[in-house]
């Protein structure tokens, strides 16, 4: 993601800054997704792995990408805690 764009966007819920998810975090999240243990804020079971995501500054949620676009909808956020 373009670093200029990253500084311009924020969490739609709390307005905290966002940062790219690390490869380690995505690997751990995708393992949980494969085991069927991840739901987004809307309660939908996640079945597709996350190739990329943006993490809120407090580390509580991840906003996944679809293709090259981050999905910055509160309902689509994946709780990390």
GROMACS .gro file of N, CA and C in nm:
model
  243
    1UNK      N    1   0.084  -0.117   0.000
    1UNK     CA    2   0.000   0.000   0.000
    1UNK      C    3   0.089   0.124   0.000
    2UNK      N    4   0.047   0.224  -0.070
    2UNK     CA    5   0.118   0.351  -0.078
    2UNK      C    6   0.130   0.412   0.061
    3UNK      N    7   0.252   0.448   0.102
    3UNK     CA    8   0.273   0.501   0.238
    3UNK      C    9   0.202   0.634   0.258
    4UNK      N   10   0.188   0.714   0.154
    4UNK     CA   11   0.113   0.840   0.166
    4UNK      C   12  -0.034   0.814   0.195
    5UNK      N   13  -0.089   0.714   0.129
    5UNK     CA   14  -0.229   0.679   0.153
    5UNK      C   15  -0.247   0.623   0.294
    6UNK      N   16  -0.152   0.544   0.338
    6UNK     CA   17  -0.160   0.485   0.471
    6UNK      C   18  -0.165   0.592   0.580
    7UNK      N   19  -0.094   0.701   0.563
    7UNK     CA   20  -0.097   0.807   0.664
    7UNK      C   21  -0.228   0.886   0.659
    8UNK      N   22  -0.302   0.875   0.550
    8UNK     CA   23  -0.426   0.951   0.535
    8UNK      C   24  -0.550   0.875   0.583
    9UNK      N   25  -0.540   0.744   0.598
    9UNK     CA   26  -0.658   0.667   0.640
    9UNK      C   27  -0.644   0.630   0.788
   10UNK      N   28  -0.759   0.597   0.847
   10UNK     CA   29  -0.760   0.559   0.988
   10UNK      C   30  -0.874   0.462   1.012
   11UNK      N   31  -0.880   0.409   1.132
   11UNK     CA   32  -0.987   0.317   1.170
   11UNK      C   33  -1.119   0.393   1.163
   12UNK      N   34  -1.220   0.337   1.095
   12UNK     CA   35  -1.348   0.406   1.085
   12UNK      C   36  -1.425   0.410   1.218
   13UNK      N   37  -1.388   0.324   1.311
   13UNK     CA   38  -1.457   0.319   1.440
   13UNK      C   39  -1.395   0.414   1.542
   14UNK      N   40  -1.263   0.407   1.559
   14UNK     CA   41  -1.197   0.483   1.665
   14UNK      C   42  -1.111   0.597   1.613
   15UNK      N   43  -1.088   0.600   1.484
   15UNK     CA   44  -1.003   0.700   1.418
   15UNK      C   45  -0.856   0.687   1.457
   16UNK      N   46  -0.817   0.571   1.511
   16UNK     CA   47  -0.677   0.544   1.539
   16UNK      C   48  -0.602   0.517   1.409
   17UNK      N   49  -0.472   0.543   1.408
   17UNK     CA   50  -0.392   0.510   1.290
   17UNK      C   51  -0.391   0.359   1.264
   18UNK      N   52  -0.362   0.324   1.139
   18UNK     CA   53  -0.352   0.184   1.097
   18UNK      C   54  -0.212   0.158   1.047
   19UNK      N   55  -0.167   0.032   1.062
   19UNK     CA   56  -0.037  -0.007   1.011
   19UNK      C   57  -0.051  -0.142   0.942
   20UNK      N   58   0.036  -0.172   0.847
   20UNK     CA   59   0.027  -0.301   0.779
   20UNK      C   60   0.052  -0.417   0.876
   21UNK      N   61  -0.021  -0.524   0.857
   21UNK     CA   62  -0.003  -0.645   0.938
   21UNK      C   63   0.127  -0.714   0.896
   22UNK      N   64   0.198  -0.768   0.994
   22UNK     CA   65   0.322  -0.840   0.964
   22UNK      C   66   0.289  -0.977   0.905
   23UNK      N   67   0.387  -1.033   0.839
   23UNK     CA   68   0.371  -1.168   0.785
   23UNK      C   69   0.345  -1.271   0.894
   24UNK      N   70   0.410  -1.253   1.009
   24UNK     CA   71   0.391  -1.345   1.122
   24UNK      C   72   0.247  -1.340   1.173
   25UNK      N   73   0.193  -1.219   1.188
   25UNK     CA   74   0.056  -1.206   1.236
   25UNK      C   75  -0.041  -1.267   1.136
   26UNK      N   76  -0.020  -1.241   1.007
   26UNK     CA   77  -0.109  -1.297   0.905
   26UNK      C   78  -0.101  -1.449   0.903
   27UNK      N   79   0.017  -1.506   0.921
   27UNK     CA   80   0.031  -1.651   0.924
   27UNK      C   81  -0.045  -1.711   1.042
   28UNK      N   82  -0.034  -1.648   1.158
   28UNK     CA   83  -0.106  -1.697   1.276
   28UNK      C   84  -0.257  -1.682   1.258
   29UNK      N   85  -0.300  -1.570   1.203
   29UNK     CA   86  -0.443  -1.549   1.178
   29UNK      C   87  -0.495  -1.650   1.077
   30UNK      N   88  -0.420  -1.675   0.971
   30UNK     CA   89  -0.465  -1.770   0.869
   30UNK      C   90  -0.471  -1.913   0.923
   31UNK      N   91  -0.385  -1.946   1.017
   31UNK     CA   92  -0.394  -2.077   1.082
   31UNK      C   93  -0.525  -2.087   1.160
   32UNK      N   94  -0.561  -1.981   1.231
   32UNK     CA   95  -0.688  -1.979   1.304
   32UNK      C   96  -0.806  -1.986   1.207
   33UNK      N   97  -0.796  -1.918   1.093
   33UNK     CA   98  -0.903  -1.922   0.992
   33UNK      C   99  -0.919  -2.064   0.941
   34UNK      N  100  -0.807  -2.131   0.910
   34UNK     CA  101  -0.813  -2.269   0.860
   34UNK      C  102  -0.878  -2.364   0.961
   35UNK      N  103  -0.859  -2.336   1.089
   35UNK     CA  104  -0.919  -2.423   1.191
   35UNK      C  105  -1.063  -2.387   1.220
   36UNK      N  106  -1.115  -2.284   1.155
   36UNK     CA  107  -1.257  -2.247   1.170
   36UNK      C  108  -1.286  -2.165   1.293
   37UNK      N  109  -1.186  -2.095   1.346
   37UNK     CA  110  -1.206  -2.022   1.470
   37UNK      C  111  -1.208  -1.872   1.459
   38UNK      N  112  -1.237  -1.816   1.340
   38UNK     CA  113  -1.232  -1.670   1.326
   38UNK      C  114  -1.362  -1.619   1.265
   39UNK      N  115  -1.421  -1.522   1.333
   39UNK     CA  116  -1.539  -1.452   1.282
   39UNK      C  117  -1.509  -1.304   1.279
   40UNK      N  118  -1.566  -1.236   1.180
   40UNK     CA  119  -1.548  -1.091   1.176
   40UNK      C  120  -1.648  -1.025   1.271
   41UNK      N  121  -1.645  -0.894   1.280
   41UNK     CA  122  -1.732  -0.822   1.374
   41UNK      C  123  -1.880  -0.843   1.344
   42UNK      N  124  -1.913  -0.873   1.219
   42UNK     CA  125  -2.053  -0.900   1.182
   42UNK      C  126  -2.095  -1.041   1.222
   43UNK      N  127  -2.000  -1.123   1.268
   43UNK     CA  128  -2.031  -1.260   1.308
   43UNK      C  129  -2.014  -1.362   1.197
   44UNK      N  130  -1.969  -1.318   1.080
   44UNK     CA  131  -1.951  -1.409   0.967
   44UNK      C  132  -1.823  -1.489   0.985
   45UNK      N  133  -1.833  -1.620   0.971
   45UNK     CA  134  -1.718  -1.709   0.980
   45UNK      C  135  -1.623  -1.681   0.864
   46UNK      N  136  -1.498  -1.659   0.894
   46UNK     CA  137  -1.397  -1.633   0.791
   46UNK      C  138  -1.351  -1.766   0.735
   47UNK      N  139  -1.355  -1.781   0.603
   47UNK     CA  140  -1.310  -1.905   0.540
   47UNK      C  141  -1.195  -1.882   0.443
   48UNK      N  142  -1.181  -1.759   0.393
   48UNK     CA  143  -1.072  -1.725   0.302
   48UNK      C  144  -0.954  -1.670   0.383
   49UNK      N  145  -0.833  -1.712   0.351
   49UNK     CA  146  -0.717  -1.657   0.421
   49UNK      C  147  -0.698  -1.509   0.389
   50UNK      N  148  -0.635  -1.439   0.480
   50UNK     CA  149  -0.602  -1.297   0.461
   50UNK      C  150  -0.462  -1.287   0.402
   51UNK      N  151  -0.453  -1.227   0.285
   51UNK     CA  152  -0.322  -1.207   0.223
   51UNK      C  153  -0.256  -1.080   0.274
   52UNK      N  154  -0.338  -0.986   0.320
   52UNK     CA  155  -0.286  -0.859   0.373
   52UNK      C  156  -0.393  -0.799   0.462
   53UNK      N  157  -0.350  -0.706   0.546
   53UNK     CA  158  -0.445  -0.640   0.634
   53UNK      C  159  -0.381  -0.521   0.701
   54UNK      N  160  -0.466  -0.437   0.757
   54UNK     CA  161  -0.422  -0.321   0.834
   54UNK      C  162  -0.467  -0.339   0.977
   55UNK      N  163  -0.374  -0.318   1.070
   55UNK     CA  164  -0.402  -0.335   1.212
   55UNK      C  165  -0.421  -0.198   1.275
   56UNK      N  166  -0.523  -0.188   1.358
   56UNK     CA  167  -0.546  -0.065   1.433
   56UNK      C  168  -0.434  -0.046   1.534
   57UNK      N  169  -0.402   0.078   1.566
   57UNK     CA  170  -0.290   0.111   1.654
   57UNK      C  171  -0.293   0.034   1.786
   58UNK      N  172  -0.413   0.010   1.842
   58UNK     CA  173  -0.420  -0.062   1.969
   58UNK      C  174  -0.408  -0.213   1.952
   59UNK      N  175  -0.399  -0.261   1.828
   59UNK     CA  176  -0.382  -0.404   1.801
   59UNK      C  177  -0.506  -0.488   1.820
   60UNK      N  178  -0.621  -0.425   1.838
   60UNK     CA  179  -0.743  -0.500   1.867
   60UNK      C  180  -0.810  -0.561   1.745
   61UNK      N  181  -0.797  -0.498   1.630
   61UNK     CA  182  -0.865  -0.548   1.510
   61UNK      C  183  -0.777  -0.535   1.387
   62UNK      N  184  -0.809  -0.617   1.288
   62UNK     CA  185  -0.743  -0.613   1.159
   62UNK      C  186  -0.849  -0.589   1.053
   63UNK      N  187  -0.821  -0.497   0.962
   63UNK     CA  188  -0.908  -0.475   0.847
   63UNK      C  189  -0.845  -0.549   0.729
   64UNK      N  190  -0.914  -0.650   0.674
   64UNK     CA  191  -0.855  -0.731   0.567
   64UNK      C  192  -0.856  -0.658   0.433
   65UNK      N  193  -0.772  -0.705   0.345
   65UNK     CA  194  -0.773  -0.658   0.207
   65UNK      C  195  -0.854  -0.755   0.123
   66UNK      N  196  -0.917  -0.704   0.021
   66UNK     CA  197  -0.974  -0.787  -0.086
   66UNK      C  198  -0.906  -0.739  -0.213
   67UNK      N  199  -0.825  -0.825  -0.268
   67UNK     CA  200  -0.741  -0.782  -0.379
   67UNK      C  201  -0.638  -0.684  -0.327
   68UNK      N  202  -0.638  -0.565  -0.383
   68UNK     CA  203  -0.543  -0.463  -0.339
   68UNK      C  204  -0.608  -0.354  -0.255
   69UNK      N  205  -0.734  -0.372  -0.217
   69UNK     CA  206  -0.806  -0.269  -0.143
   69UNK      C  207  -0.834  -0.310   0.001
   70UNK      N  208  -0.804  -0.223   0.097
   70UNK     CA  209  -0.841  -0.253   0.236
   70UNK      C  210  -0.991  -0.232   0.254
   71UNK      N  211  -1.054  -0.323   0.325
   71UNK     CA  212  -1.198  -0.313   0.351
   71UNK      C  213  -1.215  -0.246   0.488
   72UNK      N  214  -1.236  -0.116   0.486
   72UNK     CA  215  -1.242  -0.037   0.609
   72UNK      C  216  -1.386  -0.020   0.656
   73UNK      N  217  -1.452  -0.132   0.677
   73UNK     CA  218  -1.588  -0.134   0.732
   73UNK      C  219  -1.582  -0.200   0.869
   74UNK      N  220  -1.648  -0.140   0.966
   74UNK     CA  221  -1.644  -0.193   1.103
   74UNK      C  222  -1.691  -0.337   1.107
   75UNK      N  223  -1.794  -0.371   1.033
   75UNK     CA  224  -1.847  -0.507   1.032
   75UNK      C  225  -1.749  -0.609   0.976
   76UNK      N  226  -1.658  -0.565   0.889
   76UNK     CA  227  -1.561  -0.656   0.827
   76UNK      C  228  -1.433  -0.670   0.908
   77UNK      N  229  -1.416  -0.589   1.014
   77UNK     CA  230  -1.296  -0.598   1.097
   77UNK      C  231  -1.289  -0.734   1.165
   78UNK      N  232  -1.168  -0.784   1.178
   78UNK     CA  233  -1.146  -0.914   1.243
   78UNK      C  234  -1.085  -0.887   1.381
   79UNK      N  235  -1.156  -0.923   1.488
   79UNK     CA  236  -1.099  -0.905   1.623
   79UNK      C  237  -0.973  -0.992   1.640
   80UNK      N  238  -0.871  -0.935   1.700
   80UNK     CA  239  -0.745  -1.008   1.718
   80UNK      C  240  -0.725  -1.055   1.863
   81UNK      N  241  -0.808  -1.007   1.954
   81UNK     CA  242  -0.787  -1.039   2.095
   81UNK      C  243  -0.853  -1.158   2.144
   0.00000   0.00000   0.00000
